JSON list of C-alpha atoms in Angstrom, two decimals:
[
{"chain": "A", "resi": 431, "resn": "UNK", "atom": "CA", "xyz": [-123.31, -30.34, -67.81]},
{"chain": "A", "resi": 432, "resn": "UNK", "atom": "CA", "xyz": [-126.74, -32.27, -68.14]},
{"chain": "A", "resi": 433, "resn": "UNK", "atom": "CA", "xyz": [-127.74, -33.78, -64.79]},
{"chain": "A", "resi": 434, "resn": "UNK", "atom": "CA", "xyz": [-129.80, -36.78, -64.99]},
{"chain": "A", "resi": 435, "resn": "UNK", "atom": "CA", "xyz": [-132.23, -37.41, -68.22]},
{"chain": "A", "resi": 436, "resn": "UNK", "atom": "CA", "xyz": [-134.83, -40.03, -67.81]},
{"chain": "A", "resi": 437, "resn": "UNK", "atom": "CA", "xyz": [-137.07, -41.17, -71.06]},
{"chain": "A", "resi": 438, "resn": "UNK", "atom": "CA", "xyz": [-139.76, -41.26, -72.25]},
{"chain": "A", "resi": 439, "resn": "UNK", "atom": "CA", "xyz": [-141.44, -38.60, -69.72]},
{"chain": "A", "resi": 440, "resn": "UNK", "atom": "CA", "xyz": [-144.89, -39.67, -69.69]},
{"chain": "A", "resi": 441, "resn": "UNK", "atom": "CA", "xyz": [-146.21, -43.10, -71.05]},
{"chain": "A", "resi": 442, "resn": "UNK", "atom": "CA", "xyz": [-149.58, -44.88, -70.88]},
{"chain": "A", "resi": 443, "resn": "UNK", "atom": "CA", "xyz": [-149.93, -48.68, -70.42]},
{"chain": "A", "resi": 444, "resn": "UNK", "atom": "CA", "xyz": [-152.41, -51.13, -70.51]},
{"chain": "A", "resi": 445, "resn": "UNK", "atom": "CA", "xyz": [-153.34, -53.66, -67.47]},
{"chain": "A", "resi": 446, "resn": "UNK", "atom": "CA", "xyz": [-150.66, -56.74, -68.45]},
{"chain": "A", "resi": 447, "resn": "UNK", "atom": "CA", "xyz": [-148.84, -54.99, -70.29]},
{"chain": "A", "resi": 448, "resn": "UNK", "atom": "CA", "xyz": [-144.60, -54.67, -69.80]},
{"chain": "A", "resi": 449, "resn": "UNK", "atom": "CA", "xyz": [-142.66, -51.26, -69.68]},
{"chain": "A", "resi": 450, "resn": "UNK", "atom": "CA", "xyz": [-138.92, -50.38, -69.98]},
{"chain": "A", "resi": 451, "resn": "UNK", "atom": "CA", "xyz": [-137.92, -47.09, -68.74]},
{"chain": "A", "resi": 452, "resn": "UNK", "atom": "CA", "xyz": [-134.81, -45.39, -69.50]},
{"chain": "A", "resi": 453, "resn": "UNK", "atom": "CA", "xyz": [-132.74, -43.25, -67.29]},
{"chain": "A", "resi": 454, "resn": "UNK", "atom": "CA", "xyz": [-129.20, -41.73, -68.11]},
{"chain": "A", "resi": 455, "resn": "UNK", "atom": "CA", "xyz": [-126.97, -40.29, -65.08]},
{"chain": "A", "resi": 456, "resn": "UNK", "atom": "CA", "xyz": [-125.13, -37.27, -64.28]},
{"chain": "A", "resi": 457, "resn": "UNK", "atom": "CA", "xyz": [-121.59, -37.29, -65.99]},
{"chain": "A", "resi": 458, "resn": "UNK", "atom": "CA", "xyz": [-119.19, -38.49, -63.54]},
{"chain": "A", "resi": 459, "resn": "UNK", "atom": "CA", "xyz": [-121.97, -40.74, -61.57]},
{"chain": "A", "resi": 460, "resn": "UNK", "atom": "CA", "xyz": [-121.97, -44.47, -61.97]},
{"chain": "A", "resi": 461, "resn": "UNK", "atom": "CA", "xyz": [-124.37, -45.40, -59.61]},
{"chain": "A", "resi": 462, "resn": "UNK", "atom": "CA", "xyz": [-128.37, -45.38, -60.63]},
{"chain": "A", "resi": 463, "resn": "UNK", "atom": "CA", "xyz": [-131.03, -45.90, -57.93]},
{"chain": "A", "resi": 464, "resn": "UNK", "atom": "CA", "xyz": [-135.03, -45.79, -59.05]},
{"chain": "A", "resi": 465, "resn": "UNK", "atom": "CA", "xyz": [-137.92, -44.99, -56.91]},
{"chain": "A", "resi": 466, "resn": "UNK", "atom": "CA", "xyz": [-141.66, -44.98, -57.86]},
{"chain": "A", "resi": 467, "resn": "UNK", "atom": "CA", "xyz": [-143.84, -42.54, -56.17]},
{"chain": "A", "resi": 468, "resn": "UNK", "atom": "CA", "xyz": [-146.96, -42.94, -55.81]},
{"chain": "A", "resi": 469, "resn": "UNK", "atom": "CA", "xyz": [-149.67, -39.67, -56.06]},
{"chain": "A", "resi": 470, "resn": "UNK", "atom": "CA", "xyz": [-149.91, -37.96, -53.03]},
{"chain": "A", "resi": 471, "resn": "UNK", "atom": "CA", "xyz": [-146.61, -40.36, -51.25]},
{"chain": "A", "resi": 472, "resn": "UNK", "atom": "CA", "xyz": [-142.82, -39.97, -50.67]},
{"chain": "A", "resi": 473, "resn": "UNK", "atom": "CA", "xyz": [-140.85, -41.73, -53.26]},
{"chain": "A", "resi": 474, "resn": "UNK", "atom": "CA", "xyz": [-139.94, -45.54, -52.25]},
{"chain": "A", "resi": 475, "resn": "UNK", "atom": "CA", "xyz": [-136.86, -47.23, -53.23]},
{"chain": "A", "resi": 476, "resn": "UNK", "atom": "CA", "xyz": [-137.00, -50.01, -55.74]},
{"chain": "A", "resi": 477, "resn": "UNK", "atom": "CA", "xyz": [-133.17, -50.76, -56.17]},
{"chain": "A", "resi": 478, "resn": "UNK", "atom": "CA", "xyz": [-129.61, -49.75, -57.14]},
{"chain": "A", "resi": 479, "resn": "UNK", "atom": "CA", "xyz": [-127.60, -50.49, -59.63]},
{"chain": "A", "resi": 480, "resn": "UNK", "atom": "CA", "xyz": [-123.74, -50.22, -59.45]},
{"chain": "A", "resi": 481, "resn": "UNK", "atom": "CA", "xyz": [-121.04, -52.31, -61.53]},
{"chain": "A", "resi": 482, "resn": "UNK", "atom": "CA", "xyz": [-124.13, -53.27, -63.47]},
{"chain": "A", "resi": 483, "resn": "UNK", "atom": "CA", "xyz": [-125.10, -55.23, -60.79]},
{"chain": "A", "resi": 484, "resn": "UNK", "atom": "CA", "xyz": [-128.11, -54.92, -58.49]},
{"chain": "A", "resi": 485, "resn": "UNK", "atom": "CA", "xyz": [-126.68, -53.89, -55.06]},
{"chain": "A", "resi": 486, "resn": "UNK", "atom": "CA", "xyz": [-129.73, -53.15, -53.32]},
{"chain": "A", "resi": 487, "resn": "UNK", "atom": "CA", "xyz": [-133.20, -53.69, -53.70]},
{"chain": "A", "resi": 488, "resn": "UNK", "atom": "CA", "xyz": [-136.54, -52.43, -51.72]},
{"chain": "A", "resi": 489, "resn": "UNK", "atom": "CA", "xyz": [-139.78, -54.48, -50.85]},
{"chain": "A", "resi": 490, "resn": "UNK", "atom": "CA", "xyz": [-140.75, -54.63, -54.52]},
{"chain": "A", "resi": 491, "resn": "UNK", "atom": "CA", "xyz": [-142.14, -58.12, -56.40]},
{"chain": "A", "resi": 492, "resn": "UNK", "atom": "CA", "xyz": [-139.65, -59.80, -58.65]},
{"chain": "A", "resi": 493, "resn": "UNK", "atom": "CA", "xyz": [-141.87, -57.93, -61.89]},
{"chain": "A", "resi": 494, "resn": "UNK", "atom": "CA", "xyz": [-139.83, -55.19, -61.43]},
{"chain": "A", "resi": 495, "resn": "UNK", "atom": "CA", "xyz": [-135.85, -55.75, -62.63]},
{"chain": "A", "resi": 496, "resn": "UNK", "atom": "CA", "xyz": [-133.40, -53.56, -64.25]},
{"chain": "A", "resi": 497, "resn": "UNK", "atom": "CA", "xyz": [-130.74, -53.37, -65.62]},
{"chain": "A", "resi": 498, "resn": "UNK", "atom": "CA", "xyz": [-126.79, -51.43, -65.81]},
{"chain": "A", "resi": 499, "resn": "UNK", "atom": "CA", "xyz": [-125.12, -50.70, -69.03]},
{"chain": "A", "resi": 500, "resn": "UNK", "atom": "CA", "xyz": [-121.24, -49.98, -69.43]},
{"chain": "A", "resi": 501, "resn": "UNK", "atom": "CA", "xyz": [-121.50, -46.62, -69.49]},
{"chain": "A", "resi": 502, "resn": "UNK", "atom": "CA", "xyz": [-123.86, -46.62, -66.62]},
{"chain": "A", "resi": 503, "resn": "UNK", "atom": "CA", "xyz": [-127.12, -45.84, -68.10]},
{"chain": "A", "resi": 504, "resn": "UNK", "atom": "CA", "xyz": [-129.93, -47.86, -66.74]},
{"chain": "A", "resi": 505, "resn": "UNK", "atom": "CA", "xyz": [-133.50, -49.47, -67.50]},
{"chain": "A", "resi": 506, "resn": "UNK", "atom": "CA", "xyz": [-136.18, -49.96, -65.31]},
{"chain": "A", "resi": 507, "resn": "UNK", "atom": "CA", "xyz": [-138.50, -52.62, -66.78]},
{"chain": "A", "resi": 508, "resn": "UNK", "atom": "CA", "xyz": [-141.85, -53.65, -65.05]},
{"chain": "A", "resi": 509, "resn": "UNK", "atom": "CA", "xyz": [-143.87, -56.87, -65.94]},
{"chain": "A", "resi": 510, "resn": "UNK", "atom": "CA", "xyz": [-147.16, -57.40, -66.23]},
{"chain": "A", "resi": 511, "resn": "UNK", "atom": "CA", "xyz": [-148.45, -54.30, -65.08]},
{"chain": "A", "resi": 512, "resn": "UNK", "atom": "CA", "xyz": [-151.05, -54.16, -62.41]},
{"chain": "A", "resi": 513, "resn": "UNK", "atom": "CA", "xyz": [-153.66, -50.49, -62.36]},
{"chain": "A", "resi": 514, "resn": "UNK", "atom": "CA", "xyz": [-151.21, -49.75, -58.74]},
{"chain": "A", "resi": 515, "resn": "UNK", "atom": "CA", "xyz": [-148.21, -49.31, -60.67]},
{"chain": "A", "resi": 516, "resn": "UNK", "atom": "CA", "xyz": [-149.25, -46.10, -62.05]},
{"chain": "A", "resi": 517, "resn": "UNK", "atom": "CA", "xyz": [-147.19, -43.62, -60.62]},
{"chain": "A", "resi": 518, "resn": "UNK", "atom": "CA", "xyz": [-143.88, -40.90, -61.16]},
{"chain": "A", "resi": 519, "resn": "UNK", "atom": "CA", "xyz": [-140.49, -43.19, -61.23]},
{"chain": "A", "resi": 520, "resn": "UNK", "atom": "CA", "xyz": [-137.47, -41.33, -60.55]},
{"chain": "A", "resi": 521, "resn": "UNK", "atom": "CA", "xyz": [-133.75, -42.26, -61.03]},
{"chain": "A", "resi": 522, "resn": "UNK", "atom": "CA", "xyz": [-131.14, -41.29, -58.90]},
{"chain": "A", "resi": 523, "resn": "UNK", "atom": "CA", "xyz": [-127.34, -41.05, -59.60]},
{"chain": "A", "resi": 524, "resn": "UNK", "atom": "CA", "xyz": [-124.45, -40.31, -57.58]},
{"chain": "A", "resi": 525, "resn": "UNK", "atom": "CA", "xyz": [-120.43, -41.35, -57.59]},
{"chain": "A", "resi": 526, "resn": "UNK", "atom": "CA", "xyz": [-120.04, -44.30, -55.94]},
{"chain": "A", "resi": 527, "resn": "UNK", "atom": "CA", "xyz": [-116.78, -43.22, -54.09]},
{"chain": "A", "resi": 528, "resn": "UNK", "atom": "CA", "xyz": [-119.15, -39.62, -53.11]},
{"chain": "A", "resi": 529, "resn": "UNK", "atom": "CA", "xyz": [-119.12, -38.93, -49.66]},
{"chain": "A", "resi": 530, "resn": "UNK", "atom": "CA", "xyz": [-122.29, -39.91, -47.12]},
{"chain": "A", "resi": 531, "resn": "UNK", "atom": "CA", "xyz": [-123.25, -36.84, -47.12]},
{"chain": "A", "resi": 532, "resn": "UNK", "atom": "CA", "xyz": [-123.96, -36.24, -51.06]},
{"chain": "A", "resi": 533, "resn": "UNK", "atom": "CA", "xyz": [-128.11, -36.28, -52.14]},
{"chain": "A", "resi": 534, "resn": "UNK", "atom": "CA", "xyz": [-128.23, -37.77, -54.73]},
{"chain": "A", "resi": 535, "resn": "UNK", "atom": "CA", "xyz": [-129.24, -36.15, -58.27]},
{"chain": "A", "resi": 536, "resn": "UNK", "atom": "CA", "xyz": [-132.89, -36.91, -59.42]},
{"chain": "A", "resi": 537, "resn": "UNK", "atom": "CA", "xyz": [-134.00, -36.56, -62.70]},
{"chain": "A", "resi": 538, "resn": "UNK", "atom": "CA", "xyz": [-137.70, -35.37, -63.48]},
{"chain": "A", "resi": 539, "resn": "UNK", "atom": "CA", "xyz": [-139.25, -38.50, -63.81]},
{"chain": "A", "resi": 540, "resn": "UNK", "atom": "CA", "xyz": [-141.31, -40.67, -65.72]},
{"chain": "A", "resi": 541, "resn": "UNK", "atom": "CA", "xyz": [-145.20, -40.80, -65.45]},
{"chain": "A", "resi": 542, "resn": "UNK", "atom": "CA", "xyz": [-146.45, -43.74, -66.01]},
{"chain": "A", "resi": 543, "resn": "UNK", "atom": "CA", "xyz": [-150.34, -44.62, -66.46]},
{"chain": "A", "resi": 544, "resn": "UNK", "atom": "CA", "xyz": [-151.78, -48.04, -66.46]},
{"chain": "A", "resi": 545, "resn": "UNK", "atom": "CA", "xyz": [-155.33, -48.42, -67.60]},
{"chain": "B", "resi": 1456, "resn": "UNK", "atom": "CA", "xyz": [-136.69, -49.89, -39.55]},
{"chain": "B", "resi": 1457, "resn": "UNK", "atom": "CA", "xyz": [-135.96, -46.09, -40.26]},
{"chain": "B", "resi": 1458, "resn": "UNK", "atom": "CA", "xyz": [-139.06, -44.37, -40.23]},
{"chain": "B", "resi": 1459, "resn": "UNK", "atom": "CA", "xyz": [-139.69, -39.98, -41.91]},
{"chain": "B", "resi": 1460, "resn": "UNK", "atom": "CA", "xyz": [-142.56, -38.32, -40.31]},
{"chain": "B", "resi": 1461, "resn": "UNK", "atom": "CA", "xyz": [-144.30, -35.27, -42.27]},
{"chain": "B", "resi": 1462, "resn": "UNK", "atom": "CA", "xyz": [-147.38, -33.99, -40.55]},
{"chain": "B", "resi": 1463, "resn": "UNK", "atom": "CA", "xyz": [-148.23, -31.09, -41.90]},
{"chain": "B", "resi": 1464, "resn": "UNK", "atom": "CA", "xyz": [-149.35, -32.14, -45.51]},
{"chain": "B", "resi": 1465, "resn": "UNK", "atom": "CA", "xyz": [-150.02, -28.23, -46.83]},
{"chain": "B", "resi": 1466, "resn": "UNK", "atom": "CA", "xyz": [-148.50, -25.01, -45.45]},
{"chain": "B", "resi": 1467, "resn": "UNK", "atom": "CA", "xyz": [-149.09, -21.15, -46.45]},
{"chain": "B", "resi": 1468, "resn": "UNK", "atom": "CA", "xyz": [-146.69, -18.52, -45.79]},
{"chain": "B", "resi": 1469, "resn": "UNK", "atom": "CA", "xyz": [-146.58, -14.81, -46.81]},
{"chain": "B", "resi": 1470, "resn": "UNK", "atom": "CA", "xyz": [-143.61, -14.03, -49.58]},
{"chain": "B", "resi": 1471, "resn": "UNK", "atom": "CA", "xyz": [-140.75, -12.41, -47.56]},
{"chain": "B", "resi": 1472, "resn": "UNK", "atom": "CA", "xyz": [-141.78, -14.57, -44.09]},
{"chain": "B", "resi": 1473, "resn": "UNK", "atom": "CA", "xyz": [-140.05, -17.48, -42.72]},
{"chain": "B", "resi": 1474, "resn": "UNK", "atom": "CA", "xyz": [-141.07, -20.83, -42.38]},
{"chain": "B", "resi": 1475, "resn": "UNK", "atom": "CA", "xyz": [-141.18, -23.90, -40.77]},
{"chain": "B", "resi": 1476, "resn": "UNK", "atom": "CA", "xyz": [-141.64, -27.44, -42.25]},
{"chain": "B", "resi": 1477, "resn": "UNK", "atom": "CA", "xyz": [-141.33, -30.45, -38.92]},
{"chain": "B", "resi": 1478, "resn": "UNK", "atom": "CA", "xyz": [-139.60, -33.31, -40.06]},
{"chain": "B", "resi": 1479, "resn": "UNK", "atom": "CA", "xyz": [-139.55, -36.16, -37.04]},
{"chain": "B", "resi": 1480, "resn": "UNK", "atom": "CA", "xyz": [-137.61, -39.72, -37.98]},
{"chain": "B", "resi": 1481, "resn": "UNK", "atom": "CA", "xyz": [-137.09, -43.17, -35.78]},
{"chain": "B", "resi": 1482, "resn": "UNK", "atom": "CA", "xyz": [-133.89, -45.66, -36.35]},
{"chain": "B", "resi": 1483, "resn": "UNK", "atom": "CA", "xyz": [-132.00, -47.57, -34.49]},
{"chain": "B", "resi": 1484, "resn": "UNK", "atom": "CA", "xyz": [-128.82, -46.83, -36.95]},
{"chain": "B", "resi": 1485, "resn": "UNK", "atom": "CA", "xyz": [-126.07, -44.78, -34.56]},
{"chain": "B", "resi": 1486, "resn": "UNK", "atom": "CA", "xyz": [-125.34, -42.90, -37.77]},
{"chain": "B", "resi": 1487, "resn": "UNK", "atom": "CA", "xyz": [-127.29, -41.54, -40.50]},
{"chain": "B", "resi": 1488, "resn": "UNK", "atom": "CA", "xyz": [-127.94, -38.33, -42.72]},
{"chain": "B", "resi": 1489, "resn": "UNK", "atom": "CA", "xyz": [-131.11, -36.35, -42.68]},
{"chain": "B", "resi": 1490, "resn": "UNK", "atom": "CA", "xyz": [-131.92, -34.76, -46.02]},
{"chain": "B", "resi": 1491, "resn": "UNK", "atom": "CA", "xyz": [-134.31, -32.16, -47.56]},
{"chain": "B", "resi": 1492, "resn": "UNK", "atom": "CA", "xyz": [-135.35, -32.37, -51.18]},
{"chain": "B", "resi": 1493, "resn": "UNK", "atom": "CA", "xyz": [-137.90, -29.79, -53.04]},
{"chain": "B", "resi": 1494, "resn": "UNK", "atom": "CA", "xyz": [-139.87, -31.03, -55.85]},
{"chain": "B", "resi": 1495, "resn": "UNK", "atom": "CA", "xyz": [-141.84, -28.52, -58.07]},
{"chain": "B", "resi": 1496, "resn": "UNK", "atom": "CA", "xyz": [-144.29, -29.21, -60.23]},
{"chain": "B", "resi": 1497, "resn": "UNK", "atom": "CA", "xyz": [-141.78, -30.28, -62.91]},
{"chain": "B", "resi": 1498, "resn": "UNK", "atom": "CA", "xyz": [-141.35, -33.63, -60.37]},
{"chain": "B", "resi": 1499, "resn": "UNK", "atom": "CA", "xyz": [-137.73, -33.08, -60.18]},
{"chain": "B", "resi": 1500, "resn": "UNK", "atom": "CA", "xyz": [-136.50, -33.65, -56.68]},
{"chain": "B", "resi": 1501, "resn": "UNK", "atom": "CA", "xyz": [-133.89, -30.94, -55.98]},
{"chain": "B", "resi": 1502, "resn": "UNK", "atom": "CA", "xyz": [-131.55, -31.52, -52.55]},
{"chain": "B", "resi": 1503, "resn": "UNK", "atom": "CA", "xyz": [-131.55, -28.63, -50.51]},
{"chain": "B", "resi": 1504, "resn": "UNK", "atom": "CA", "xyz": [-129.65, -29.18, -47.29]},
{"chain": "B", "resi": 1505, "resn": "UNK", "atom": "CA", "xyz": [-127.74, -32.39, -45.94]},
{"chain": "B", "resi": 1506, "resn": "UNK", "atom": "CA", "xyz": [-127.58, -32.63, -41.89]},
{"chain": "B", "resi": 1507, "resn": "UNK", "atom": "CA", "xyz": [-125.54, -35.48, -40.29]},
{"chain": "B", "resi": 1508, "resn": "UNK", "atom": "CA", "xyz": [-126.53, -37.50, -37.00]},
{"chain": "B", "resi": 1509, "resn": "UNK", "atom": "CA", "xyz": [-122.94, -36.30, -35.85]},
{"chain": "B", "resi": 1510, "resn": "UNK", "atom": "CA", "xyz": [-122.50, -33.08, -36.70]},
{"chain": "B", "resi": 1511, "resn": "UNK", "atom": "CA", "xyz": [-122.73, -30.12, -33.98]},
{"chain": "B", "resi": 1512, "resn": "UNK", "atom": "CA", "xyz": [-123.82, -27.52, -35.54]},
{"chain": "B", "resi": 1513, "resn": "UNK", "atom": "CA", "xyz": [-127.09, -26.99, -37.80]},
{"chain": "B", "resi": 1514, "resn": "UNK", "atom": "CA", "xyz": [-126.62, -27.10, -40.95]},
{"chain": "B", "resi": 1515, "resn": "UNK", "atom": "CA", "xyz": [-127.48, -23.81, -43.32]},
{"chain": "B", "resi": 1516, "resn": "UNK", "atom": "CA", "xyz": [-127.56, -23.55, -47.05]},
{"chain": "B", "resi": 1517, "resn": "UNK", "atom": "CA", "xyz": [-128.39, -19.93, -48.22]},
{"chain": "B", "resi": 1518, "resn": "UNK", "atom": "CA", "xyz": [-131.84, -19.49, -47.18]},
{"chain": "B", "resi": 1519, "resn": "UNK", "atom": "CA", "xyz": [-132.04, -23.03, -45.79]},
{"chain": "B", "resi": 1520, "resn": "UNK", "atom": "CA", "xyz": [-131.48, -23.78, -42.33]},
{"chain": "B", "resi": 1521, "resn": "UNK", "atom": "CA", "xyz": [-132.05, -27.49, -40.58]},
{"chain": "B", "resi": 1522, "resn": "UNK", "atom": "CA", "xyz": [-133.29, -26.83, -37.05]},
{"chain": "B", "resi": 1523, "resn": "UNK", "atom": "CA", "xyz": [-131.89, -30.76, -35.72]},
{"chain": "B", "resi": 1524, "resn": "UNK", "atom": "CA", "xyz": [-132.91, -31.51, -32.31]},
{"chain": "B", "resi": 1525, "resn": "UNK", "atom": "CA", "xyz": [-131.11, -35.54, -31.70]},
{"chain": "B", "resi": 1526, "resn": "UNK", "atom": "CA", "xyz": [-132.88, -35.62, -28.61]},
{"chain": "B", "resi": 1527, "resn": "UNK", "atom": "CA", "xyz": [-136.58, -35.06, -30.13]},
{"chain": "B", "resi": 1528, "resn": "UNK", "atom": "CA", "xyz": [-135.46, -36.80, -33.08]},
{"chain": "B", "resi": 1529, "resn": "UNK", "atom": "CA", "xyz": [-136.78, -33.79, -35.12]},
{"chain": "B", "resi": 1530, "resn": "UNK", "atom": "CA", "xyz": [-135.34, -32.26, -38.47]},
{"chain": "B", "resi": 1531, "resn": "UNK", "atom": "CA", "xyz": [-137.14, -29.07, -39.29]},
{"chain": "B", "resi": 1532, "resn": "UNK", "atom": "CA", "xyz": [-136.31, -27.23, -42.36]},
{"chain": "B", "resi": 1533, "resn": "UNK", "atom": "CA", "xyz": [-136.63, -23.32, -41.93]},
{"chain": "B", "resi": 1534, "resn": "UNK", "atom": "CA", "xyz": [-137.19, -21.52, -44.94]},
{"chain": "B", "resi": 1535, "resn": "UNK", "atom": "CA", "xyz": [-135.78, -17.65, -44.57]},
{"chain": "B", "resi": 1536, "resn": "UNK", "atom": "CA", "xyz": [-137.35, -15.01, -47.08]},
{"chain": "B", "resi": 1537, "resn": "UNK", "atom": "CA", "xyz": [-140.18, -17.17, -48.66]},
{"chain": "B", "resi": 1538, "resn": "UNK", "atom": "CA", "xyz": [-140.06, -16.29, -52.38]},
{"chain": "B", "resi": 1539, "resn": "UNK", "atom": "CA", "xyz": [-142.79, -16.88, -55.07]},
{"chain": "B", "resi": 1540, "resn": "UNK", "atom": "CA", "xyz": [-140.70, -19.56, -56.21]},
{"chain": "B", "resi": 1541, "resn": "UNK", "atom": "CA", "xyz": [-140.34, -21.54, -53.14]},
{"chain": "B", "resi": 1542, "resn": "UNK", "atom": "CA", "xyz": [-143.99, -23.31, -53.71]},
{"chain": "B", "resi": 1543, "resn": "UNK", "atom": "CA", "xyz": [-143.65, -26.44, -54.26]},
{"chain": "B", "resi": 1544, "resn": "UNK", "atom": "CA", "xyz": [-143.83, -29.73, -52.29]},
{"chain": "B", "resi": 1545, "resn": "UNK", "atom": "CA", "xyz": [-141.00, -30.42, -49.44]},
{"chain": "B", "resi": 1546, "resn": "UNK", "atom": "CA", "xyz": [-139.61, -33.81, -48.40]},
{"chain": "B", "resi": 1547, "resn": "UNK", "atom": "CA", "xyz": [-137.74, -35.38, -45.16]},
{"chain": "B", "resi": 1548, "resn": "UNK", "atom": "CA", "xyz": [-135.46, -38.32, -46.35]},
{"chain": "B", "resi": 1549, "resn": "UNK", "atom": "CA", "xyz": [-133.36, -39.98, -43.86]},
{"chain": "B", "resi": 1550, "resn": "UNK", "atom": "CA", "xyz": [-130.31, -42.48, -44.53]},
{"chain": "B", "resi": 1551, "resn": "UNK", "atom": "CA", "xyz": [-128.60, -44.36, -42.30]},
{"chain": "B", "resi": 1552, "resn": "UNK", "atom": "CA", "xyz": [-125.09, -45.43, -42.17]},
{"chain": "B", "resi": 1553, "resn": "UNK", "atom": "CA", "xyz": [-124.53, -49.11, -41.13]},
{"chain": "B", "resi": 1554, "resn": "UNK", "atom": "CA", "xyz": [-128.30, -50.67, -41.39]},
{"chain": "B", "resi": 1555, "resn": "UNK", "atom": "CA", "xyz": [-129.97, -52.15, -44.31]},
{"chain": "B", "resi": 1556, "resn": "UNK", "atom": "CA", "xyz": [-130.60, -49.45, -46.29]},
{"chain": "B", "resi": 1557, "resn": "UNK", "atom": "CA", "xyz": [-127.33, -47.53, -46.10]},
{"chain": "B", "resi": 1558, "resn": "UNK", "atom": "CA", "xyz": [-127.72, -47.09, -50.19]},
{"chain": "B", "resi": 1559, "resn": "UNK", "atom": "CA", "xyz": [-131.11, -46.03, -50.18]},
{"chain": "B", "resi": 1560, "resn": "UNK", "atom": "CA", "xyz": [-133.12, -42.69, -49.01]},
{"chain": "B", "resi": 1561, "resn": "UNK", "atom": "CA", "xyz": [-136.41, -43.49, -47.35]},
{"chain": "B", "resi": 1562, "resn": "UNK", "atom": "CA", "xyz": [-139.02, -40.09, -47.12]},
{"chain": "B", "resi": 1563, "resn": "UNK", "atom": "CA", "xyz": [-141.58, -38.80, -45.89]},
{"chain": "B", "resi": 1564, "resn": "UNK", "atom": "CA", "xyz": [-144.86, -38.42, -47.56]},
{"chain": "B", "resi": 1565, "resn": "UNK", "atom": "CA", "xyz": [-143.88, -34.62, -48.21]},
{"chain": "B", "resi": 1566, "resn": "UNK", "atom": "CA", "xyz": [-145.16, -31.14, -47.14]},
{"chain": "B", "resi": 1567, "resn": "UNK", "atom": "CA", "xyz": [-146.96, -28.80, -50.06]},
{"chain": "B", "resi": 1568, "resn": "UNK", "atom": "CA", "xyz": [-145.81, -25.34, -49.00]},
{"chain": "B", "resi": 1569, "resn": "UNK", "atom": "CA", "xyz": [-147.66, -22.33, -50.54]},
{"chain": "B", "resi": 1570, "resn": "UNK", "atom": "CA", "xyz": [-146.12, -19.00, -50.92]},
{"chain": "B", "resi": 1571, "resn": "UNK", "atom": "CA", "xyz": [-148.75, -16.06, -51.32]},
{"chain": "B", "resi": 1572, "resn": "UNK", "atom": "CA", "xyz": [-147.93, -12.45, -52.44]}
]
């Protein structure tokens, strides 16, 4: 049973520039959350995505959206890319109706690199 | 605000010793969930033990045990057995129940823990 696949793995990007990452959950999940982490930080929460709708959302400028397909895969696409938004973005899935207690499944990330 | 704190940013430990990572948090949510995640090199963030504001006893998973002190506000991970394997970098995550937030995990900025032979 895959767990969560996230694409492409590393990807290099020039100042300006836009980006779409791609993340696929854990069979049986419908719920995506993404989080960029900065070198040396604790991963931050930019928002989650359930229904294809945005349910949450962190302290992160509007260049940043996403997006929920029907069969719960998600994109992450970033806007005009500033040098600071080089860093590993993880997605997160987990069953909506899961329990409070659950951690949710990461996948391994995509590095991005803005020069 | 809910609020992980990591202080010790590297940590050593002989293979076959036991460790201790701190983990201290803040909130003002009456429930919430205290989490430990492991991320190797690979950047995958792997849960490792789940401990909830409410439950009585610590919680253990294999060679995982959460030492929670509500009192101190403290959620130390102990690590039984270090392996070879277990090097890696170690993060606090906290979620709470009814605040703003509720769907979200924030962390701390992570522990690197070093197993030597």
């Amino acid at each position: 049973d895959a767990g969560v696949t996230q694409s492409p793995t590393h990807l290099i990007k020039t100042r300006g520039q836009q980006v779409t990452l791609r993340c696929s959950p854990k069979s049986g999940h419908d719920t995506v959350s993404w989080y960029q982490q900065a070198l040396g930080q604790g991963p931050q929460f930019i928002f989650q995505y359930y229904e294809e709708e945005e349910r949450q959302r962190g302290n992160f400028p509007d260049r940043f959206s996403g997006h929920q397909f029907p069969n719960y895969s998600s994109e992450l696409n970033v806007n005009a890319l500033l040098l600071g938004d080089s860093a590993l973005y993880l997605c997160a899935s987990s069953p909506n109706a899961g329990k409070f207690t659950y951690g949710y499944t990461f996948g391994s990330g995509t590095r991005l690199t803005v020069v | 605000a809910q609020k992980i704190t990591q202080t010790q940013p590297g940590m050593f430990v002989q293979e076959k010793e036991a460790v201790t990572l701190d983990c201290t948090y803040d909130t003002s949510d009456p429930s919430y969930g205290l989490f430990w995640y492991k991320q190797p090199s690979s950047g995958e963030m792997i849960f490792l033990i789940y401990q909830g504001s409410y439950d009585q006893q610590n919680a253990t998973e294999g060679r995982y045990s959460l030492n929670f002190q509500k009192a101190r506000k403290s959620a130390n991970l102990v690590i039984s057995a270090s392996q070879l394997g277990d090097s890696a970098m170690y993060f606090c995550a906290m979620r709470g129940l009814y605040q703003t937030g509720a769907n979200n995990l924030f962390f701390g900025t992570g522990t690197r823990l070093t197993v030597i032979p």
